[in-house]
PDB file of C-alpha atoms and ligand atoms in Angstrom:
ATOM      1  CA  MET A  28      10.722  73.922   1.893  1.00  0.00           C
ATOM      2  CA  LYS A  29      12.756  76.973   0.884  1.00  0.00           C
ATOM      3  CA  THR A  30      15.876  77.938   2.860  1.00  0.00           C
ATOM      4  CA  PRO A  31      14.596  81.374   4.027  1.00  0.00           C
ATOM      5  CA  GLU A  32      11.442  79.689   5.333  1.00  0.00           C
ATOM      6  CA  LEU A  33      13.498  77.117   7.242  1.00  0.00           C
ATOM      7  CA  THR A  34      15.654  79.879   8.744  1.00  0.00           C
ATOM      8  CA  GLU A  35      12.521  81.740   9.786  1.00  0.00           C
ATOM      9  CA  LEU A  36      11.035  78.617  11.348  1.00  0.00           C
ATOM     10  CA  LEU A  37      14.244  77.950  13.299  1.00  0.00           C
ATOM     11  CA  ASN A  38      14.203  81.531  14.612  1.00  0.00           C
ATOM     12  CA  ASP A  39      10.505  81.387  15.511  1.00  0.00           C
ATOM     13  CA  VAL A  40      10.889  78.111  17.395  1.00  0.00           C
ATOM     14  CA  LYS A  41      13.950  79.476  19.201  1.00  0.00           C
ATOM     15  CA  ALA A  42      11.884  82.475  20.364  1.00  0.00           C
ATOM     16  CA  ARG A  43       8.977  80.223  21.426  1.00  0.00           C
ATOM     17  CA  PHE A  44      11.260  78.241  23.751  1.00  0.00           C
ATOM     18  CA  ALA A  45      13.462  81.095  24.950  1.00  0.00           C
ATOM     19  CA  SER A  46      14.077  80.763  28.693  1.00  0.00           C
ATOM     20  CA  ASP A  47      12.618  77.234  28.883  1.00  0.00           C
ATOM     21  CA  ALA A  48      14.118  75.385  31.838  1.00  0.00           C
ATOM     22  CA  THR A  49      12.023  72.221  31.605  1.00  0.00           C
ATOM     23  CA  GLY A  50      14.198  70.369  29.100  1.00  0.00           C
ATOM     24  CA  HIS A  51      11.899  71.452  26.265  1.00  0.00           C
ATOM     25  CA  ASP A  52      14.284  74.125  25.069  1.00  0.00           C
ATOM     26  CA  TYR A  53      15.340  75.008  21.529  1.00  0.00           C
ATOM     27  CA  ALA A  54      18.247  72.542  21.761  1.00  0.00           C
ATOM     28  CA  HIS A  55      15.731  69.718  22.370  1.00  0.00           C
ATOM     29  CA  THR A  56      13.776  70.673  19.268  1.00  0.00           C
ATOM     30  CA  LEU A  57      16.972  70.950  17.184  1.00  0.00           C
ATOM     31  CA  ARG A  58      18.137  67.509  18.345  1.00  0.00           C
ATOM     32  CA  VAL A  59      14.761  66.012  17.447  1.00  0.00           C
ATOM     33  CA  TYR A  60      14.974  67.664  14.009  1.00  0.00           C
ATOM     34  CA  LYS A  61      18.497  66.346  13.402  1.00  0.00           C
ATOM     35  CA  SER A  62      17.720  62.823  14.658  1.00  0.00           C
ATOM     36  CA  ALA A  63      14.618  62.785  12.455  1.00  0.00           C
ATOM     37  CA  LEU A  64      16.719  63.741   9.431  1.00  0.00           C
ATOM     38  CA  SER A  65      19.185  60.921  10.096  1.00  0.00           C
ATOM     39  CA  LEU A  66      16.364  58.385  10.568  1.00  0.00           C
ATOM     40  CA  GLN A  67      14.828  59.661   7.307  1.00  0.00           C
ATOM     41  CA  ALA A  68      18.079  58.883   5.472  1.00  0.00           C
ATOM     42  CA  THR A  69      17.486  55.145   5.990  1.00  0.00           C
ATOM     43  CA  GLU A  70      13.694  54.998   6.408  1.00  0.00           C
ATOM     44  CA  GLY A  71      12.617  57.457   3.715  1.00  0.00           C
ATOM     45  CA  GLY A  72       9.556  59.690   4.139  1.00  0.00           C
ATOM     46  CA  ASP A  73       8.691  63.202   2.992  1.00  0.00           C
ATOM     47  CA  LEU A  74      11.420  65.641   4.062  1.00  0.00           C
ATOM     48  CA  GLU A  75       9.212  68.732   4.206  1.00  0.00           C
ATOM     49  CA  VAL A  76       6.662  66.994   6.432  1.00  0.00           C
ATOM     50  CA  ILE A  77       9.410  65.623   8.703  1.00  0.00           C
ATOM     51  CA  THR A  78      11.133  69.023   8.938  1.00  0.00           C
ATOM     52  CA  LEU A  79       7.953  70.915   9.806  1.00  0.00           C
ATOM     53  CA  ALA A  80       6.666  68.279  12.232  1.00  0.00           C
ATOM     54  CA  SER A  81       9.945  67.884  14.116  1.00  0.00           C
ATOM     55  CA  LEU A  82      10.509  71.633  14.451  1.00  0.00           C
ATOM     56  CA  LEU A  83       6.907  72.307  15.492  1.00  0.00           C
ATOM     57  CA  HIS A  84       6.331  69.164  17.594  1.00  0.00           C
ATOM     58  CA  ASP A  85       6.483  70.863  21.019  1.00  0.00           C
ATOM     59  CA  VAL A  86       5.221  74.387  20.221  1.00  0.00           C
ATOM     60  CA  ASP A  87       1.693  73.552  21.450  1.00  0.00           C
ATOM     61  CA  ASP A  88       2.604  70.970  24.114  1.00  0.00           C
ATOM     62  CA  TYR A  89      -0.251  70.695  26.653  1.00  0.00           C
ATOM     63  CA  LYS A  90       2.351  70.688  29.440  1.00  0.00           C
ATOM     64  CA  PHE A  91       3.418  74.303  28.732  1.00  0.00           C
ATOM     65  CA  PHE A  92       1.062  76.139  26.396  1.00  0.00           C
ATOM     66  CA  LYS A  93      -2.626  76.853  26.609  1.00  0.00           C
ATOM     67  CA  GLY A  94      -4.115  76.237  23.192  1.00  0.00           C
ATOM     68  CA  ASP A  95      -2.986  79.178  21.073  1.00  0.00           C
ATOM     69  CA  ASN A  96      -2.598  76.845  18.069  1.00  0.00           C
ATOM     70  CA  TYR A  97       0.891  78.041  17.241  1.00  0.00           C
ATOM     71  CA  ALA A  98       1.739  75.269  14.737  1.00  0.00           C
ATOM     72  CA  GLN A  99      -1.468  75.633  12.726  1.00  0.00           C
ATOM     73  CA  THR A 100      -1.144  79.422  12.668  1.00  0.00           C
ATOM     74  CA  TRP A 101       2.497  79.224  11.528  1.00  0.00           C
ATOM     75  CA  LEU A 102       1.685  76.759   8.734  1.00  0.00           C
ATOM     76  CA  ASN A 103      -1.246  78.862   7.506  1.00  0.00           C
ATOM     77  CA  SER A 104       0.586  82.141   7.562  1.00  0.00           C
ATOM     78  CA  HIS A 105       3.480  80.635   5.590  1.00  0.00           C
ATOM     79  CA  HIS A 106       1.150  79.237   2.926  1.00  0.00           C
ATOM     80  CA  ILE A 107       2.177  75.628   3.425  1.00  0.00           C
ATOM     81  CA  PRO A 108      -0.044  73.448   1.185  1.00  0.00           C
ATOM     82  CA  GLN A 109      -3.176  72.145   2.929  1.00  0.00           C
ATOM     83  CA  GLU A 110      -2.271  68.469   2.555  1.00  0.00           C
ATOM     84  CA  VAL A 111       1.181  69.072   4.097  1.00  0.00           C
ATOM     85  CA  GLN A 112      -0.423  71.046   6.947  1.00  0.00           C
ATOM     86  CA  GLN A 113      -2.805  68.184   7.712  1.00  0.00           C
ATOM     87  CA  LYS A 114       0.016  65.646   7.814  1.00  0.00           C
ATOM     88  CA  VAL A 115       2.090  67.835  10.147  1.00  0.00           C
ATOM     89  CA  VAL A 116      -0.778  68.567  12.537  1.00  0.00           C
ATOM     90  CA  LYS A 117      -1.626  64.856  12.713  1.00  0.00           C
ATOM     91  CA  ILE A 118       1.979  63.920  13.548  1.00  0.00           C
ATOM     92  CA  ILE A 119       2.040  66.446  16.395  1.00  0.00           C
ATOM     93  CA  ALA A 120      -1.303  65.178  17.731  1.00  0.00           C
ATOM     94  CA  GLU A 121      -0.038  61.586  17.742  1.00  0.00           C
ATOM     95  CA  ILE A 122       3.503  62.091  19.031  1.00  0.00           C
ATOM     96  CA  SER A 123       3.184  62.052  22.815  1.00  0.00           C
ATOM     97  CA  PHE A 124       3.526  59.291  25.337  1.00  0.00           C
ATOM     98  CA  MET A 125       0.132  58.672  26.969  1.00  0.00           C
ATOM     99  CA  GLY A 126       0.724  55.818  29.362  1.00  0.00           C
ATOM    100  CA  SER A 127      -1.053  52.591  28.395  1.00  0.00           C
ATOM    101  CA  ASP A 128      -3.033  54.587  25.779  1.00  0.00           C
ATOM    102  CA  THR A 129       0.130  55.349  23.790  1.00  0.00           C
ATOM    103  CA  LYS A 130      -0.198  54.432  20.111  1.00  0.00           C
ATOM    104  CA  PRO A 131       2.409  54.297  17.363  1.00  0.00           C
ATOM    105  CA  ALA A 132       2.167  57.200  14.942  1.00  0.00           C
ATOM    106  CA  SER A 133       0.032  56.270  11.939  1.00  0.00           C
ATOM    107  CA  THR A 134       2.351  57.508   9.154  1.00  0.00           C
ATOM    108  CA  LEU A 135       6.001  56.847   8.255  1.00  0.00           C
ATOM    109  CA  GLU A 136       6.889  60.512   8.840  1.00  0.00           C
ATOM    110  CA  GLY A 137       5.107  60.392  12.223  1.00  0.00           C
ATOM    111  CA  LYS A 138       6.943  57.225  13.259  1.00  0.00           C
ATOM    112  CA  ILE A 139      10.273  58.916  12.473  1.00  0.00           C
ATOM    113  CA  VAL A 140       9.524  62.125  14.398  1.00  0.00           C
ATOM    114  CA  GLN A 141       8.063  60.138  17.312  1.00  0.00           C
ATOM    115  CA  ASP A 142      11.244  58.028  17.503  1.00  0.00           C
ATOM    116  CA  ALA A 143      13.433  61.152  17.314  1.00  0.00           C
ATOM    117  CA  ASP A 144      11.498  62.775  20.183  1.00  0.00           C
ATOM    118  CA  ARG A 145      11.676  59.605  22.291  1.00  0.00           C
ATOM    119  CA  LEU A 146      15.431  59.273  21.763  1.00  0.00           C
ATOM    120  CA  ASP A 147      15.902  62.686  23.360  1.00  0.00           C
ATOM    121  CA  ALA A 148      14.101  61.482  26.491  1.00  0.00           C
ATOM    122  CA  LEU A 149      16.805  58.811  26.896  1.00  0.00           C
ATOM    123  CA  GLY A 150      20.529  58.654  27.649  1.00  0.00           C
ATOM    124  CA  ALA A 151      22.581  61.266  29.497  1.00  0.00           C
ATOM    125  CA  ILE A 152      20.557  64.138  28.058  1.00  0.00           C
ATOM    126  CA  GLY A 153      17.323  62.293  28.819  1.00  0.00           C
ATOM    127  CA  ILE A 154      18.372  62.054  32.480  1.00  0.00           C
ATOM    128  CA  ALA A 155      19.211  65.769  32.569  1.00  0.00           C
ATOM    129  CA  ARG A 156      15.883  66.631  30.927  1.00  0.00           C
ATOM    130  CA  ALA A 157      13.914  64.521  33.402  1.00  0.00           C
ATOM    131  CA  PHE A 158      15.479  66.257  36.416  1.00  0.00           C
ATOM    132  CA  ALA A 159      15.118  69.677  34.786  1.00  0.00           C
ATOM    133  CA  TYR A 160      11.419  68.970  34.177  1.00  0.00           C
ATOM    134  CA  GLY A 161      10.921  67.623  37.690  1.00  0.00           C
ATOM    135  CA  GLY A 162      12.583  70.691  39.214  1.00  0.00           C
ATOM    136  CA  ALA A 163      10.593  73.107  37.081  1.00  0.00           C
ATOM    137  CA  LYS A 164       7.355  71.363  38.110  1.00  0.00           C
ATOM    138  CA  GLY A 165       8.308  71.198  41.799  1.00  0.00           C
ATOM    139  CA  ARG A 166       8.535  67.404  41.816  1.00  0.00           C
ATOM    140  CA  VAL A 167      10.352  65.454  44.522  1.00  0.00           C
ATOM    141  CA  MET A 168      13.567  63.975  43.085  1.00  0.00           C
ATOM    142  CA  PHE A 169      13.365  60.590  44.784  1.00  0.00           C
ATOM    143  CA  ASP A 170      11.501  59.043  47.689  1.00  0.00           C
ATOM    144  CA  PRO A 171      11.982  55.315  48.333  1.00  0.00           C
ATOM    145  CA  ALA A 172       8.626  55.298  50.149  1.00  0.00           C
ATOM    146  CA  ILE A 173       6.763  56.219  46.947  1.00  0.00           C
ATOM    147  CA  PRO A 174       6.789  53.311  44.489  1.00  0.00           C
ATOM    148  CA  PRO A 175       6.331  53.886  40.738  1.00  0.00           C
ATOM    149  CA  VAL A 176       2.803  53.426  39.385  1.00  0.00           C
ATOM    150  CA  LEU A 177       2.842  51.078  36.429  1.00  0.00           C
ATOM    151  CA  GLY A 178       0.156  50.740  33.747  1.00  0.00           C
ATOM    152  CA  MET A 179      -1.343  54.247  34.067  1.00  0.00           C
ATOM    153  CA  ASN A 180      -3.765  55.209  31.295  1.00  0.00           C
ATOM    154  CA  GLU A 181      -3.650  58.604  29.557  1.00  0.00           C
ATOM    155  CA  LYS A 182      -5.781  60.383  32.157  1.00  0.00           C
ATOM    156  CA  GLU A 183      -3.880  58.922  35.118  1.00  0.00           C
ATOM    157  CA  TYR A 184      -0.506  59.591  33.472  1.00  0.00           C
ATOM    158  CA  LYS A 185      -1.360  63.247  32.799  1.00  0.00           C
ATOM    159  CA  ALA A 186      -2.580  63.740  36.382  1.00  0.00           C
ATOM    160  CA  ALA A 187       0.382  61.933  37.988  1.00  0.00           C
ATOM    161  CA  GLU A 188       2.689  63.919  40.244  1.00  0.00           C
ATOM    162  CA  GLY A 189       5.198  61.267  41.208  1.00  0.00           C
ATOM    163  CA  THR A 190       8.919  61.601  41.735  1.00  0.00           C
ATOM    164  CA  THR A 191      11.380  62.110  38.906  1.00  0.00           C
ATOM    165  CA  ILE A 192      13.056  58.747  39.535  1.00  0.00           C
ATOM    166  CA  ASN A 193       9.626  57.115  39.278  1.00  0.00           C
ATOM    167  CA  HIS A 194       9.236  58.758  35.868  1.00  0.00           C
ATOM    168  CA  PHE A 195      12.074  56.514  34.658  1.00  0.00           C
ATOM    169  CA  TYR A 196       9.879  53.463  35.358  1.00  0.00           C
ATOM    170  CA  GLU A 197       6.557  55.071  34.455  1.00  0.00           C
ATOM    171  CA  LYS A 198       7.699  56.263  31.030  1.00  0.00           C
ATOM    172  CA  LEU A 199      11.370  56.374  30.098  1.00  0.00           C
ATOM    173  CA  PHE A 200      12.178  52.638  30.432  1.00  0.00           C
ATOM    174  CA  LEU A 201       9.059  51.751  28.418  1.00  0.00           C
ATOM    175  CA  LEU A 202      10.182  53.717  25.378  1.00  0.00           C
ATOM    176  CA  GLN A 203      12.675  51.187  23.984  1.00  0.00           C
ATOM    177  CA  ASP A 204       9.837  48.732  23.302  1.00  0.00           C
ATOM    178  CA  LEU A 205       7.716  51.439  21.685  1.00  0.00           C
ATOM    179  CA  MET A 206      10.276  52.530  19.086  1.00  0.00           C
ATOM    180  CA  ASN A 207       9.099  52.350  15.477  1.00  0.00           C
ATOM    181  CA  THR A 208      12.336  52.142  13.464  1.00  0.00           C
ATOM    182  CA  GLU A 209      15.212  49.656  13.664  1.00  0.00           C
ATOM    183  CA  GLU A 210      17.831  52.389  14.171  1.00  0.00           C
ATOM    184  CA  GLY A 211      15.579  53.986  16.788  1.00  0.00           C
ATOM    185  CA  LYS A 212      15.342  50.681  18.652  1.00  0.00           C
ATOM    186  CA  ARG A 213      19.114  50.217  18.597  1.00  0.00           C
ATOM    187  CA  LEU A 214      19.837  53.705  19.919  1.00  0.00           C
ATOM    188  CA  ALA A 215      17.035  53.532  22.496  1.00  0.00           C
ATOM    189  CA  LYS A 216      18.399  50.263  23.898  1.00  0.00           C
ATOM    190  CA  ALA A 217      21.943  51.643  24.275  1.00  0.00           C
ATOM    191  CA  ARG A 218      20.649  54.799  25.980  1.00  0.00           C
ATOM    192  CA  THR A 219      18.312  52.838  28.256  1.00  0.00           C
ATOM    193  CA  ASP A 220      21.152  50.520  29.314  1.00  0.00           C
ATOM    194  CA  PHE A 221      23.187  53.598  30.278  1.00  0.00           C
ATOM    195  CA  MET A 222      20.269  54.989  32.327  1.00  0.00           C
ATOM    196  CA  LYS A 223      19.951  51.706  34.209  1.00  0.00           C
ATOM    197  CA  ARG A 224      23.665  51.849  35.074  1.00  0.00           C
ATOM    198  CA  TYR A 225      23.147  55.440  36.221  1.00  0.00           C
ATOM    199  CA  LEU A 226      20.310  54.365  38.531  1.00  0.00           C
ATOM    200  CA  GLU A 227      22.467  51.618  40.060  1.00  0.00           C
ATOM    201  CA  GLU A 228      25.013  54.301  41.063  1.00  0.00           C
ATOM    202  CA  PHE A 229      22.235  56.584  42.256  1.00  0.00           C
ATOM    203  CA  TYR A 230      20.845  53.907  44.600  1.00  0.00           C
ATOM    204  CA  LEU A 231      24.331  53.005  45.871  1.00  0.00           C
ATOM    205  CA  GLU A 232      25.055  56.610  46.805  1.00  0.00           C
ATOM    206  CA  TRP A 233      21.619  56.980  48.339  1.00  0.00           C
ATOM    207  CA  GLU A 234      22.036  53.883  50.500  1.00  0.00           C
ATOM    208  CA  GLU A 235      25.604  54.741  51.548  1.00  0.00           C
ATOM    209  CA  LYS A 236      24.161  57.230  53.975  1.00  0.00           C
ATOM    210  CA  ASP A 237      21.338  55.652  55.915  1.00  0.00           C
ATOM    211  CA  LEU A 238      18.791  58.422  55.783  1.00  0.00           C
ATOM    212  CA  GLN A 239      16.093  56.763  57.881  1.00  0.00           C
TER     213      GLN A 239
HETATM  214  P1  ADP B 316       6.097  63.734  25.386  1.00  0.00           P
HETATM  215  O1  ADP B 316       5.322  64.572  24.426  1.00  0.00           O
HETATM  216  O2  ADP B 316       6.055  62.256  25.079  1.00  0.00           O
HETATM  217  O3  ADP B 316       5.763  64.051  26.829  1.00  0.00           O
HETATM  218  P2  ADP B 316       8.294  65.559  25.298  1.00  0.00           P
HETATM  219  O4  ADP B 316       9.101  65.883  24.082  1.00  0.00           O
HETATM  220  O5  ADP B 316       7.297  66.551  25.749  1.00  0.00           O
HETATM  221  O6  ADP B 316       7.598  64.134  25.112  1.00  0.00           O
HETATM  222  O7  ADP B 316       9.335  65.335  26.440  1.00  0.00           O
HETATM  223  C1  ADP B 316       9.004  64.661  27.576  1.00  0.00           C
HETATM  224  C2  ADP B 316      10.153  64.788  28.546  1.00  0.00           C
HETATM  225  O8  ADP B 316       9.804  65.672  29.599  1.00  0.00           O
HETATM  226  C3  ADP B 316      10.403  63.484  29.227  1.00  0.00           C
HETATM  227  O9  ADP B 316      11.167  62.634  28.486  1.00  0.00           O
HETATM  228  C4  ADP B 316      11.048  63.919  30.498  1.00  0.00           C
HETATM  229  O10 ADP B 316      12.384  64.268  30.272  1.00  0.00           O
HETATM  230  C5  ADP B 316      10.226  65.134  30.794  1.00  0.00           C
HETATM  231  N1  ADP B 316       9.092  64.765  31.630  1.00  0.00           N
HETATM  232  C6  ADP B 316       7.791  64.687  31.310  1.00  0.00           C
HETATM  233  N2  ADP B 316       7.040  64.318  32.376  1.00  0.00           N
HETATM  234  C7  ADP B 316       7.914  64.181  33.397  1.00  0.00           C
HETATM  235  C8  ADP B 316       7.784  63.798  34.777  1.00  0.00           C
HETATM  236  N3  ADP B 316       6.608  63.518  35.330  1.00  0.00           N
HETATM  237  N4  ADP B 316       8.904  63.758  35.509  1.00  0.00           N
HETATM  238  C9  ADP B 316      10.113  64.045  34.983  1.00  0.00           C
HETATM  239  N5  ADP B 316      10.286  64.390  33.698  1.00  0.00           N
HETATM  240  C10 ADP B 316       9.216  64.451  32.907  1.00  0.00           C
HETATM  241 NI1   NI B 317       9.753  66.881  22.423  1.00  0.00          NI
END
């Protein structure tokens, strides 16, 4: 990929996510891109495919956009070769967590971008993103009377409207066992351990004041 094209893509993605307050902002996409590049350094994989897929991975996300096919249109209008386009579109289609229907990406490049995206759902930034998303969607932060629902399939997961703390158990804590690469697994475990320590503090503070 040529440098002017990369600069244009970065600017286009920045515009697409301008004013996002759900944790799917430009900074998220940039972190996924940079994590994907560092995973590529050890795992290998086609750099152009990884660059395009990581930078375009959220531009058509079902949670925010209504099918204007932004990625496909961008790739076409920038004359990206057909076989590269197909690989990128496939990675984006396979990237998301879908409850018990989640599958590992089917290509090396997809596995790398999927790991990079999952890493950004974890750790201190992952916590911030979860609460940002919950707030933007009007979700309750925490309610001890509503237990997490485990084992949801894709349809149930997409329809779920549980609390943000429950999202930790319904998705975020499952990610470390779904990582594709060794480095991804190592980082995911460290970030998950931190989130579990965070929740211990959260529950302590919650219980300090008897709210019943
Ligand atoms: P995916 O495509 O797997 O959903 P994204 O890159 O779109 O991954 O990011 C998902 C992030 O959005 C989650 O990691 C979390 O921070 C946030 N999120 C999604 N669903 C919820 C939810 N129900 N409650 C809180 N946060 C959520
Ligand atoms: Ni993402």
